[in-house]
Coordinates of C-alpha atoms in Angstrom, one line a residue:
Chain U
X1 CA -10.0 40.9 -11.3
X2 CA -6.5 39.4 -11.0
X3 CA -5.2 38.4 -14.4
X4 CA -3.5 35.1 -15.0
X5 CA -1.4 34.6 -18.1
X6 CA -1.2 31.2 -19.8
X7 CA 2.5 30.9 -20.6
X8 CA 1.8 28.1 -23.0
X9 CA -0.2 24.9 -22.7
X10 CA 1.7 22.0 -21.1
X11 CA 0.7 18.6 -19.8
X12 CA 0.7 18.2 -16.0
X13 CA 2.3 14.8 -16.3
X14 CA 5.4 16.5 -17.7
X15 CA 5.4 18.7 -14.7
X16 CA 5.5 15.5 -12.6
X17 CA 8.5 14.3 -14.7
X18 CA 10.4 17.5 -14.1
X19 CA 9.5 17.5 -10.4
X20 CA 10.6 13.9 -10.0
X21 CA 14.0 14.5 -11.5
X22 CA 14.5 17.5 -9.2
X23 CA 13.4 15.6 -6.2
X24 CA 15.7 12.8 -7.2
X25 CA 18.6 15.2 -7.5
X26 CA 17.8 16.7 -4.1
X27 CA 17.4 13.4 -2.3
X28 CA 19.2 10.1 -3.1
X29 CA 16.5 8.1 -1.3
X30 CA 14.0 9.0 -4.1
X31 CA 13.3 6.0 -6.3
X32 CA 10.7 5.6 -9.1
X33 CA 8.7 2.5 -10.1
X34 CA 6.4 2.1 -13.0
X35 CA 4.3 -0.7 -14.5
X36 CA 5.3 -0.4 -18.1
X37 CA 4.4 3.3 -18.4
X38 CA 7.7 5.0 -18.1
X39 CA 7.1 7.2 -21.1
X40 CA 3.5 8.0 -20.3
X41 CA 4.5 9.0 -16.8
X42 CA 7.4 11.1 -18.1
X43 CA 9.9 9.2 -16.0
X44 CA 12.4 9.0 -18.8
X45 CA 14.6 11.8 -17.6
X46 CA 14.7 10.3 -14.0
X47 CA 15.5 6.8 -15.4
X48 CA 18.3 8.2 -17.6
X49 CA 19.8 10.2 -14.7
X50 CA 19.4 7.5 -12.0
X51 CA 19.1 4.1 -13.8
X52 CA 19.9 2.3 -10.5
X53 CA 17.0 4.1 -8.8
X54 CA 14.5 3.4 -11.5
X55 CA 12.6 0.1 -11.1
X56 CA 10.6 -1.3 -14.0
X57 CA 7.8 -3.6 -12.6
X58 CA 6.2 -4.7 -15.8
X59 CA 2.4 -4.8 -16.2
X60 CA 1.9 -5.9 -12.6
X61 CA 0.6 -3.0 -10.6
X62 CA -0.4 -5.0 -7.4
X63 CA 3.2 -6.2 -7.0
X64 CA 4.5 -2.7 -7.7
X65 CA 2.5 -1.3 -4.8
X66 CA 3.9 -3.9 -2.4
X67 CA 7.5 -3.6 -3.7
X68 CA 7.3 0.2 -3.2
X69 CA 6.1 -0.4 0.4
X70 CA 9.0 -2.7 1.0
X71 CA 11.4 -0.2 -0.4
X72 CA 9.9 2.5 1.8
X73 CA 10.4 0.4 4.9
X74 CA 14.1 0.2 4.1
X75 CA 14.2 4.0 3.9
X76 CA 13.6 4.8 0.3
X77 CA 11.1 7.4 -0.9
X78 CA 9.4 5.5 -3.7
X79 CA 7.1 7.1 -6.4
X80 CA 4.9 4.6 -8.1
X81 CA 3.5 5.7 -11.4
X82 CA 0.7 4.5 -13.7
X83 CA -2.6 5.6 -15.0
X84 CA -5.0 6.9 -12.3
X85 CA -7.3 3.9 -12.6
X86 CA -4.5 1.4 -12.3
X87 CA -2.9 2.9 -9.2
X88 CA -6.3 3.3 -7.4
X89 CA -9.2 1.1 -8.4
X90 CA -7.1 -1.8 -9.7
X91 CA -5.0 -1.9 -6.6
X92 CA -7.2 -0.4 -3.9
X93 CA -6.6 -3.2 -1.4
X94 CA -2.8 -3.1 -2.0
X95 CA -2.8 0.7 -1.4
X96 CA -5.0 0.2 1.6
X97 CA -2.9 -2.6 3.3
X98 CA 0.6 -1.9 2.2
X99 CA 0.7 1.9 1.9
X100 CA -2.0 3.4 4.1
X101 CA -2.5 0.9 6.9
X102 CA 1.2 -0.1 6.6
X103 CA 2.1 3.6 7.0
X104 CA 4.8 3.4 4.3
X105 CA 6.3 6.5 2.8
X106 CA 5.0 5.8 -0.7
X107 CA 4.0 8.5 -3.3
X108 CA 1.3 7.5 -5.8
X109 CA 1.8 9.3 -9.0
X110 CA -1.5 9.1 -10.8
X111 CA -1.6 10.2 -14.4
X112 CA -4.3 10.4 -17.1
X113 CA -6.9 11.0 -14.5
X114 CA -10.5 11.9 -15.4
X115 CA -12.3 12.1 -18.8
X116 CA -9.7 14.3 -20.4
X117 CA -7.6 11.2 -20.9
X118 CA -9.8 11.4 -24.0
X119 CA -9.9 8.9 -26.8
X120 CA -9.1 5.8 -24.8
X121 CA -12.6 5.9 -23.4
X122 CA -14.2 4.9 -20.1
X123 CA -12.0 1.9 -19.2
X124 CA -9.1 4.2 -18.6
X125 CA -10.9 7.4 -17.5
X126 CA -11.3 7.1 -13.8
X127 CA -13.7 9.6 -12.3
X128 CA -13.7 7.8 -8.9
X129 CA -10.1 7.9 -7.8
X130 CA -10.3 10.9 -5.4
X131 CA -13.2 9.2 -3.6
X132 CA -11.2 6.0 -3.2
X133 CA -8.1 7.7 -1.9
X134 CA -9.9 10.2 0.3
X135 CA -11.5 7.4 2.2
X136 CA -8.2 6.0 3.3
X137 CA -7.1 7.2 6.8
X138 CA -4.1 9.6 6.7
X139 CA -3.8 9.6 2.9
X140 CA -2.8 13.0 1.5
X141 CA -4.7 13.7 -1.7
X142 CA -3.4 16.4 -4.1
X143 CA -4.6 17.5 -7.5
X144 CA -2.5 20.4 -8.8
X145 CA -3.8 22.8 -11.3
X146 CA -1.1 23.1 -14.0
X147 CA 2.4 22.0 -15.1
X148 CA 4.3 24.3 -12.7
X149 CA 2.2 23.4 -9.7
X150 CA 2.4 19.7 -10.5
X151 CA 6.2 20.0 -10.5
X152 CA 6.2 21.9 -7.2
X153 CA 3.7 19.5 -5.6
X154 CA 5.9 16.5 -6.6
X155 CA 8.9 18.1 -4.9
X156 CA 6.7 18.8 -1.8
X157 CA 5.4 15.2 -1.8
X158 CA 9.0 13.9 -1.8
X159 CA 9.8 15.9 1.3
X160 CA 6.6 15.0 3.1
X161 CA 6.8 11.9 5.3
X162 CA 3.8 9.6 4.7
X163 CA 1.6 8.4 1.9
X164 CA 0.6 10.8 -0.8
X165 CA -1.8 10.5 -3.7
X166 CA -0.7 12.9 -6.5
X167 CA -3.2 13.2 -9.3
X168 CA -2.6 14.8 -12.7
X169 CA -3.6 14.4 -16.3
X170 CA -2.7 13.6 -19.9
X171 CA -3.7 16.6 -22.0
X172 CA -1.9 20.0 -22.3
X173 CA -3.6 22.6 -20.2
X174 CA -2.8 26.3 -19.5
X175 CA 0.3 26.9 -17.4
X176 CA -0.3 29.9 -15.3
X177 CA 1.1 29.5 -11.8
X178 CA 4.7 30.6 -10.8
X179 CA 7.5 28.3 -12.0
X180 CA 9.1 27.8 -8.6
X181 CA 6.5 28.5 -6.0
X182 CA 6.8 26.3 -3.0
X183 CA 3.8 23.9 -2.7
X184 CA 2.4 23.8 0.8
X185 CA 0.4 20.6 1.4
X186 CA -2.9 21.4 3.0
X187 CA -2.9 25.1 2.1
X188 CA -5.5 26.4 -0.4
X189 CA -4.7 29.4 -2.6
X190 CA -7.1 32.3 -3.1
X191 CA -6.5 33.0 -6.8
X192 CA -8.9 35.9 -7.0
X193 CA -10.7 37.8 -4.3
X194 CA -14.4 38.3 -4.7
X195 CA -17.5 39.0 -2.7
X196 CA -20.5 37.5 -4.5
X197 CA -19.7 33.9 -4.8
X198 CA -16.8 31.5 -4.0
X199 CA -15.7 29.1 -6.7
X200 CA -13.6 26.2 -5.3
X201 CA -11.7 24.1 -7.9
X202 CA -8.9 21.5 -8.2
X203 CA -6.8 20.3 -11.1
X204 CA -7.1 22.0 -14.4
X205 CA -10.6 23.2 -13.6
X206 CA -8.9 26.0 -11.6
X207 CA -8.2 27.6 -15.0
X208 CA -11.8 27.1 -16.1
X209 CA -12.9 28.6 -12.8
X210 CA -10.8 31.7 -13.5
X211 CA -12.3 31.9 -17.0
X212 CA -15.7 31.7 -15.4
X213 CA -14.9 34.5 -13.0
X214 CA -14.0 36.7 -16.0
X215 CA -17.4 35.8 -17.6
X216 CA -19.1 36.7 -14.3
X217 CA -17.2 39.9 -13.9
X218 CA -18.6 41.2 -17.2
X219 CA -22.0 40.6 -15.7
X220 CA -21.1 42.5 -12.6
X221 CA -20.6 39.4 -10.4
X222 CA -17.4 39.4 -8.4
X223 CA -16.3 35.8 -7.9
X224 CA -13.7 34.6 -5.4
X225 CA -11.6 31.7 -6.9
X226 CA -9.9 29.2 -4.6
X227 CA -7.4 26.6 -5.9
X228 CA -7.9 23.6 -3.6
X229 CA -5.0 21.6 -4.8
X230 CA -4.9 19.6 -1.6
X231 CA -8.2 17.8 -1.2
X232 CA -7.1 16.0 1.9
X233 CA -6.3 17.4 4.4
X234 CA -8.8 20.1 3.4
X235 CA -8.0 23.7 4.2
X236 CA -11.3 24.4 6.0
X237 CA -10.2 27.8 7.3
X238 CA -9.8 29.3 3.8
X239 CA -13.2 27.8 2.8
X240 CA -15.0 29.2 5.8
X241 CA -13.3 32.6 5.6
X242 CA -14.4 32.9 2.0
X243 CA -18.0 31.7 2.5
X244 CA -18.6 34.0 5.4
X245 CA -18.0 36.8 2.9
X246 CA -19.7 35.4 -0.2
X247 CA -22.5 33.2 1.3
X248 CA -22.6 31.0 -1.9
X249 CA -20.2 28.3 -3.2
X250 CA -19.6 26.4 -6.4
X251 CA -17.2 23.4 -6.4
X252 CA -15.7 22.3 -9.7
X253 CA -13.8 19.1 -10.3
X254 CA -13.2 16.5 -13.0
X255 CA -14.5 13.7 -10.9
X256 CA -17.7 11.7 -10.1
X257 CA -20.2 13.5 -7.9
X258 CA -19.6 10.9 -5.2
X259 CA -16.8 11.3 -2.8
X260 CA -14.8 14.0 -4.5
X261 CA -13.8 17.6 -3.7
X262 CA -17.5 18.6 -3.9
X263 CA -18.7 16.4 -1.1
X264 CA -15.6 17.2 1.0
X265 CA -16.4 20.9 0.8
X266 CA -20.1 20.4 1.3
X267 CA -19.3 18.4 4.4
X268 CA -17.4 21.4 5.9
X269 CA -20.3 23.8 5.3
X270 CA -22.9 21.4 6.5
X271 CA -21.0 21.1 9.8
X272 CA -19.7 24.6 10.3
X273 CA -21.5 27.1 8.2
X274 CA -24.6 26.1 6.3
X275 CA -24.2 27.6 2.9
X276 CA -25.8 26.9 -0.5
X277 CA -23.4 24.9 -2.7
X278 CA -23.7 24.0 -6.4
X279 CA -21.6 21.3 -8.0
X280 CA -19.8 21.1 -11.3
X281 CA -18.6 17.5 -11.7
X282 CA -18.9 14.4 -13.8
X283 CA -22.3 13.5 -12.2
X284 CA -22.8 9.8 -11.7
X285 CA -21.5 8.8 -15.2
X286 CA -18.8 6.8 -16.9
X287 CA -16.7 8.6 -19.5
X288 CA -16.5 7.9 -23.2
X289 CA -14.3 8.4 -26.2
X290 CA -13.8 11.9 -27.5
X291 CA -11.3 14.8 -27.5
X292 CA -10.7 16.3 -24.1
X293 CA -12.4 19.6 -25.0
X294 CA -15.4 17.8 -26.5
X295 CA -15.7 15.8 -23.3
X296 CA -15.3 18.8 -21.0
X297 CA -18.2 20.5 -22.8
X298 CA -20.4 17.4 -23.0
X299 CA -19.9 16.6 -19.3
X300 CA -20.5 20.2 -18.3
X301 CA -17.0 20.9 -16.8
X302 CA -16.0 24.0 -18.7
X303 CA -16.0 27.7 -17.7
X304 CA -19.6 28.3 -19.1
X305 CA -21.0 25.6 -16.8
X306 CA -19.1 26.9 -13.8
X307 CA -20.4 30.4 -14.5
X308 CA -24.0 29.0 -14.8
X309 CA -23.6 27.2 -11.5
X310 CA -22.4 30.5 -9.9
X311 CA -25.4 32.4 -11.2
X312 CA -27.7 29.7 -9.8
X313 CA -26.1 29.4 -6.4
X314 CA -26.3 33.2 -5.9
X315 CA -30.1 33.0 -6.3
X316 CA -30.2 30.5 -3.4
X317 CA -28.6 32.8 -0.9
Chain R
X1 CA 23.3 -23.1 17.1
X2 CA 20.5 -24.9 18.9
X3 CA 20.4 -28.7 18.8
X4 CA 17.4 -30.5 17.3
X5 CA 16.3 -31.4 20.9
X6 CA 16.3 -27.8 22.0
X7 CA 14.5 -26.7 18.8
X8 CA 11.9 -29.5 19.5
X9 CA 11.4 -28.2 23.0
X10 CA 10.9 -24.6 21.7
X11 CA 8.5 -25.9 19.0
X12 CA 6.5 -27.8 21.6
X13 CA 6.2 -24.7 23.7
X14 CA 5.2 -22.6 20.7
X15 CA 2.4 -25.1 19.9
X16 CA 1.3 -24.8 23.5
X17 CA 1.3 -21.0 23.2
X18 CA -0.7 -21.2 19.9
X19 CA -3.4 -23.3 21.5
X20 CA -3.6 -21.3 24.7
X21 CA -3.6 -18.0 22.8
X22 CA -6.5 -18.9 20.5
X23 CA -8.5 -20.5 23.4
X24 CA -8.0 -17.5 25.6
X25 CA -9.0 -15.1 22.7
X26 CA -11.7 -17.5 21.6
X27 CA -10.6 -16.7 18.0
X28 CA -7.6 -17.1 15.8
X29 CA -6.0 -19.5 13.4
X30 CA -4.3 -22.6 15.0
X31 CA -4.1 -25.0 12.0
X32 CA -1.6 -23.2 9.8
X33 CA 0.2 -21.9 12.8
X34 CA 0.9 -25.5 13.9
X35 CA 2.0 -26.6 10.4
X36 CA 4.6 -23.7 10.2
X37 CA 5.8 -23.9 13.9
X38 CA 8.9 -26.0 13.2
X39 CA 9.9 -23.9 10.2
X40 CA 9.6 -20.6 12.1
X41 CA 11.3 -21.9 15.2
X42 CA 14.3 -23.1 13.2
X43 CA 14.4 -19.8 11.2
X44 CA 14.3 -17.5 14.2
X45 CA 16.5 -19.5 16.6
X46 CA 19.1 -21.0 14.2
X47 CA 19.1 -19.2 10.8
X48 CA 18.1 -15.6 10.7
X49 CA 20.7 -12.9 11.5
X50 CA 18.7 -10.8 13.9
X51 CA 18.9 -9.1 17.3
X52 CA 15.7 -8.1 19.1
X53 CA 17.6 -5.6 21.3
X54 CA 18.6 -3.5 18.3
X55 CA 15.5 -4.2 16.1
X56 CA 14.2 -1.3 14.0
X57 CA 11.5 -1.3 11.3
X58 CA 14.0 -0.4 8.6
X59 CA 15.9 -3.7 9.3
X60 CA 19.3 -2.1 8.7
X61 CA 22.1 -4.6 9.2
X62 CA 19.8 -7.5 10.0
X63 CA 17.8 -10.1 8.2
X64 CA 14.1 -9.2 7.8
X65 CA 11.0 -11.4 7.8
X66 CA 7.5 -11.0 6.3
X67 CA 4.6 -13.2 7.3
X68 CA 2.7 -13.1 4.0
X69 CA 0.1 -15.5 5.3
X70 CA -0.8 -13.0 8.0
X71 CA -3.5 -15.1 9.7
X72 CA -0.7 -17.2 11.2
X73 CA -0.2 -14.7 14.0
X74 CA -0.4 -17.2 16.8
X75 CA 2.9 -18.9 15.7
X76 CA 4.4 -15.6 14.7
X77 CA 3.8 -13.8 18.0
X78 CA 4.8 -16.9 20.0
X79 CA 8.1 -17.3 18.2
X80 CA 8.8 -13.5 18.3
X81 CA 8.2 -13.4 22.1
X82 CA 10.2 -16.6 22.7
X83 CA 13.1 -15.1 20.7
X84 CA 13.1 -12.1 22.9
X85 CA 11.2 -9.4 21.0
X86 CA 8.6 -8.8 23.7
X87 CA 7.6 -10.3 27.1
X88 CA 6.1 -13.8 26.8
X89 CA 3.3 -12.7 29.2
X90 CA 2.0 -10.4 26.4
X91 CA 0.8 -13.4 24.4
X92 CA -2.1 -13.4 26.8
X93 CA -3.4 -10.2 25.2
X94 CA -3.7 -11.7 21.7
X95 CA -6.7 -10.3 19.8
X96 CA -7.9 -8.2 22.7
X97 CA -8.9 -4.5 22.5
X98 CA -5.9 -2.2 22.6
X99 CA -3.3 -5.1 22.3
X100 CA -0.1 -4.8 20.3
X101 CA -0.9 -8.4 19.3
X102 CA -3.6 -7.5 16.7
X103 CA -5.5 -10.3 15.0
X104 CA -3.3 -9.9 11.9
X105 CA 0.2 -8.3 12.0
X106 CA 0.1 -4.5 12.4
X107 CA 2.9 -1.9 12.6
X108 CA 0.5 0.6 14.2
X109 CA 0.7 -0.7 17.8
X110 CA 4.5 -0.7 18.1
X111 CA 5.0 -4.4 18.3
X112 CA 8.8 -5.1 17.8
X113 CA 9.7 -7.6 15.2
X114 CA 6.9 -6.8 12.8
X115 CA 8.1 -5.0 9.6
X116 CA 4.8 -4.8 7.7
X117 CA 1.1 -5.2 8.1
X118 CA -0.2 -8.4 6.4
X119 CA -3.3 -10.6 6.2
X120 CA -4.9 -9.6 3.0
X121 CA -3.4 -12.6 1.2
X122 CA -0.9 -12.6 -1.6
X123 CA 0.7 -9.3 -0.8
X124 CA 3.6 -10.1 1.6
X125 CA 5.9 -11.5 -1.1
X126 CA 5.7 -8.2 -3.0
X127 CA 6.7 -6.3 0.2
X128 CA 9.5 -8.8 0.7
X129 CA 10.7 -8.1 -2.8
X130 CA 10.8 -4.4 -2.0
X131 CA 12.8 -5.1 1.2
X132 CA 15.3 -7.3 -0.8
X133 CA 15.7 -4.7 -3.5
X134 CA 16.2 -2.0 -0.8
X135 CA 18.9 -4.0 0.8
X136 CA 20.6 -4.5 -2.5
X137 CA 20.5 -0.8 -3.2
X138 CA 22.0 -0.1 0.2
X139 CA 24.7 -2.8 -0.2
X140 CA 23.3 -4.4 2.9
X141 CA 24.4 -8.0 2.7
X142 CA 21.6 -9.5 4.8
X143 CA 18.6 -11.5 3.7
X144 CA 14.9 -11.2 3.5
X145 CA 12.7 -14.2 4.4
X146 CA 9.0 -14.5 3.6
X147 CA 6.5 -17.2 4.6
X148 CA 3.5 -17.8 2.3
X149 CA 0.7 -20.3 2.4
X150 CA -0.1 -22.8 -0.3
X151 CA -3.7 -21.7 -0.3
X152 CA -2.5 -18.1 -0.4
X153 CA -0.5 -18.9 -3.5
X154 CA -3.8 -18.9 -5.5
X155 CA -3.6 -15.1 -5.4
X156 CA -2.3 -13.8 -8.7
X157 CA -0.1 -11.2 -7.0
X158 CA 2.2 -14.0 -5.7
X159 CA 3.0 -14.8 -9.3
X160 CA 3.6 -11.1 -10.1
X161 CA 6.1 -11.1 -7.3
X162 CA 7.6 -14.3 -8.5
X163 CA 8.3 -12.7 -11.9
X164 CA 9.6 -9.5 -10.3
X165 CA 12.1 -11.3 -8.0
X166 CA 13.7 -13.1 -10.9
X167 CA 13.8 -10.1 -13.2
X168 CA 15.5 -8.1 -10.5
X169 CA 17.9 -10.9 -9.5
X170 CA 16.8 -10.9 -5.8
X171 CA 19.1 -13.7 -4.6
X172 CA 19.0 -12.2 -1.1
X173 CA 15.3 -13.2 -1.0
X174 CA 14.2 -16.6 0.5
X175 CA 10.5 -17.3 0.2
X176 CA 9.0 -20.3 2.0
X177 CA 5.7 -22.0 1.4
X178 CA 3.9 -23.8 4.2
X179 CA 2.8 -26.5 1.9
X180 CA 0.2 -28.2 4.1
X181 CA -2.3 -28.8 1.3
X182 CA -5.3 -27.4 3.2
X183 CA -7.3 -24.2 3.1
X184 CA -10.5 -22.9 4.7
X185 CA -12.9 -24.7 2.3
X186 CA -11.0 -28.0 2.2
X187 CA -8.0 -29.6 0.6
X188 CA -6.2 -27.3 -1.8
X189 CA -6.6 -29.9 -4.6
X190 CA -10.4 -29.6 -4.2
X191 CA -10.6 -25.9 -4.0
X192 CA -8.3 -24.7 -6.8
X193 CA -6.2 -26.0 -9.6
X194 CA -3.0 -24.9 -8.1
X195 CA -1.2 -28.1 -9.0
X196 CA 2.5 -28.7 -8.8
X197 CA 4.0 -25.7 -6.9
X198 CA 7.6 -27.0 -7.4
X199 CA 7.2 -27.1 -11.2
X200 CA 5.6 -23.7 -11.2
X201 CA 8.3 -21.9 -9.2
X202 CA 11.0 -23.6 -11.2
X203 CA 9.3 -22.4 -14.4
X204 CA 9.4 -18.9 -13.1
X205 CA 13.2 -19.2 -12.7
X206 CA 13.5 -19.6 -8.9
X207 CA 15.9 -21.9 -7.1
X208 CA 13.4 -24.4 -5.7
X209 CA 14.0 -26.6 -2.6
X210 CA 11.5 -29.1 -1.3
X211 CA 11.9 -30.1 2.3
X212 CA 10.1 -31.9 5.2
X213 CA 8.7 -29.1 7.4
X214 CA 8.5 -31.1 10.6
X215 CA 12.0 -32.6 10.4
X216 CA 14.7 -30.3 11.8
X217 CA 17.5 -32.0 9.8
X218 CA 15.6 -31.4 6.6
X219 CA 14.6 -27.9 7.6
X220 CA 18.2 -26.9 8.5
X221 CA 19.5 -28.5 5.3
X222 CA 17.0 -26.5 3.2
X223 CA 18.0 -23.3 5.0
X224 CA 21.7 -23.9 4.3
X225 CA 20.9 -24.6 0.6
X226 CA 18.8 -21.4 0.5
X227 CA 21.6 -19.3 2.0
X228 CA 24.0 -20.7 -0.5
X229 CA 21.7 -19.3 -3.2
X230 CA 23.0 -15.8 -2.7
X231 CA 25.3 -15.0 -5.5
X232 CA 23.3 -17.2 -7.9
X233 CA 21.3 -14.2 -9.1
X234 CA 18.1 -16.1 -8.4
X235 CA 15.6 -15.9 -5.5
X236 CA 15.0 -19.1 -3.6
X237 CA 11.7 -20.8 -2.8
X238 CA 11.6 -23.5 -0.1
X239 CA 8.5 -25.6 -0.3
X240 CA 8.0 -27.1 3.1
X241 CA 5.8 -30.2 3.1
X242 CA 3.8 -29.9 6.3
X243 CA 0.7 -31.0 8.0
X244 CA -2.0 -28.6 9.2
X245 CA -2.6 -28.9 12.9
X246 CA 0.6 -30.9 13.4
X247 CA 1.4 -32.2 16.9
X248 CA -2.1 -32.9 18.1
X249 CA -3.9 -36.0 16.8
X250 CA -7.4 -34.7 16.5
X251 CA -6.2 -31.5 14.8
X252 CA -3.7 -33.0 12.4
X253 CA -4.2 -33.2 8.6
X254 CA -7.6 -31.6 8.4
X255 CA -8.6 -28.1 7.2
X256 CA -11.2 -27.9 9.9
X257 CA -8.8 -26.3 12.3
X258 CA -7.8 -23.5 10.0
X259 CA -9.7 -20.9 12.0
X260 CA -11.5 -22.9 14.7
X261 CA -10.9 -22.8 18.4
X262 CA -10.6 -26.0 20.6
X263 CA -13.2 -26.5 23.4
X264 CA -11.7 -26.4 26.9
X265 CA -11.6 -30.2 27.1
X266 CA -10.0 -30.4 23.7
X267 CA -7.4 -27.9 24.8
X268 CA -6.7 -30.0 27.9
X269 CA -6.3 -33.1 25.7
X270 CA -4.0 -31.2 23.2
X271 CA -1.7 -29.8 25.9
X272 CA -1.4 -33.3 27.4
X273 CA -0.4 -34.7 24.1
X274 CA 2.2 -32.0 23.5
X275 CA 3.6 -32.3 27.1
X276 CA 5.1 -29.6 29.2
X277 CA 8.5 -27.9 28.6
X278 CA 11.1 -26.3 30.7
X279 CA 10.3 -22.9 29.1
X280 CA 6.9 -22.7 30.8
X281 CA 3.6 -21.3 29.6
X282 CA 2.8 -17.6 29.4

């Protein structure tokens, strides 16, 4: 199978920080807002380079969403940044009214998503954010797989006209995609071609999916791996083309079983190409305190669990 | 500059429009619309720098307005149409399927004059802060105006915005509160512990002006004071003391007409009390 090299673990939020600075250099309309999380969101470099375009909002996320919408109406391209829970669940109505329904060109930079936030525990570990954002009409939902792709997706989000939800995380994860590959919103990437099973993943679980494919290869199972970085709009064509070939699908995501990538993918197959699907996700559970790797294992999100789901779904063909 | 007499005539017509709109639609919010009628009439006809003919959503080169208390669409739409943003006849489509005059302000139907969706209370002042900050960044010397309700000010986000506007020195922002003392469930004093709004806004660091919201001299004076606030480094809040349902005796001073529609005979009585104007009904 195609080999991917981890060029050194890096946190995806730092990819956002680098992408934000690049987007800011390319377009003077780009502004950044945070609710007392400049450092956590890696906005320091942008704030240092463009102090007049960096807006500190204090711990007041609801107002930050509205202020960003107002800035967007005047022609700015605002990125609002906070922890995933605090730019989705905490301000769901503000995002719905001011950004989505108000059709304002606001980019929601959502860091520390999922259980791999780690030690802070369940109050800060949202596993429901993709579901919330997917449900909003016209909202673009992106969960890139590594540092490089987060950087490139940030640049793409700045160029795209309309609301974007950009999800990334806190821990360092393998960095394996090209440094300067253009991110195309709505286009999935076939990371490895296979014929026996399709593994669809988003976020850093794409790396786990590739590891799972290597485990399966040793068993004589040839897995196709799809990086579905854009969850909405979903690249249905790539999904269907793959499933016509493999006739079995696994979907892996660091998210609750409800409303995430898994249900989005299953919806496509239920409608267009009935296909057995197995799900690797956070089930219907809250997170808890622990190291990211301990939590990944405990919640069944690592390569071993993806491989097991692949073996199972193949028996259902 | 319109005279007080002319403003009064426009206000009377706007109140006629409000009542006829909600009666035709058999839904809507006449009470707060009638308490803020005189404020918005003076604002759009005598104070704001705006031009319906060149209006764009980005508000470049003009003043901008956000109706934070989004349920007051009857007064908002009437004033916008009377100021020339769209044909007066369109008021008859209020709250009907496919209309640009949605129940609460929407930017999705292409209605000129509306900068942002509103109606989920407490959010418009934040959007207005963003507009004001955007104007400052663009060195656009015009102002941003925002109308809130006193009931609406129970929302915590209003106070988040209050803090933000001071911190970012948004002296091009003028917020107004339709201080009618009523909300859906009854008098504000019996529904919440909102208390003394003037003291609260002063404590946040705003320029605070208290004015009589049905007296055009007082309204005009408040607007002039507010405009003079630019350069002070502080945002301005005008607390307009008003009466819900003002202008019609059986509607005035009670919360019961917040979202209720007059019966046909009540409408006839109300229109007779208001009297006809030279502007004519829609």
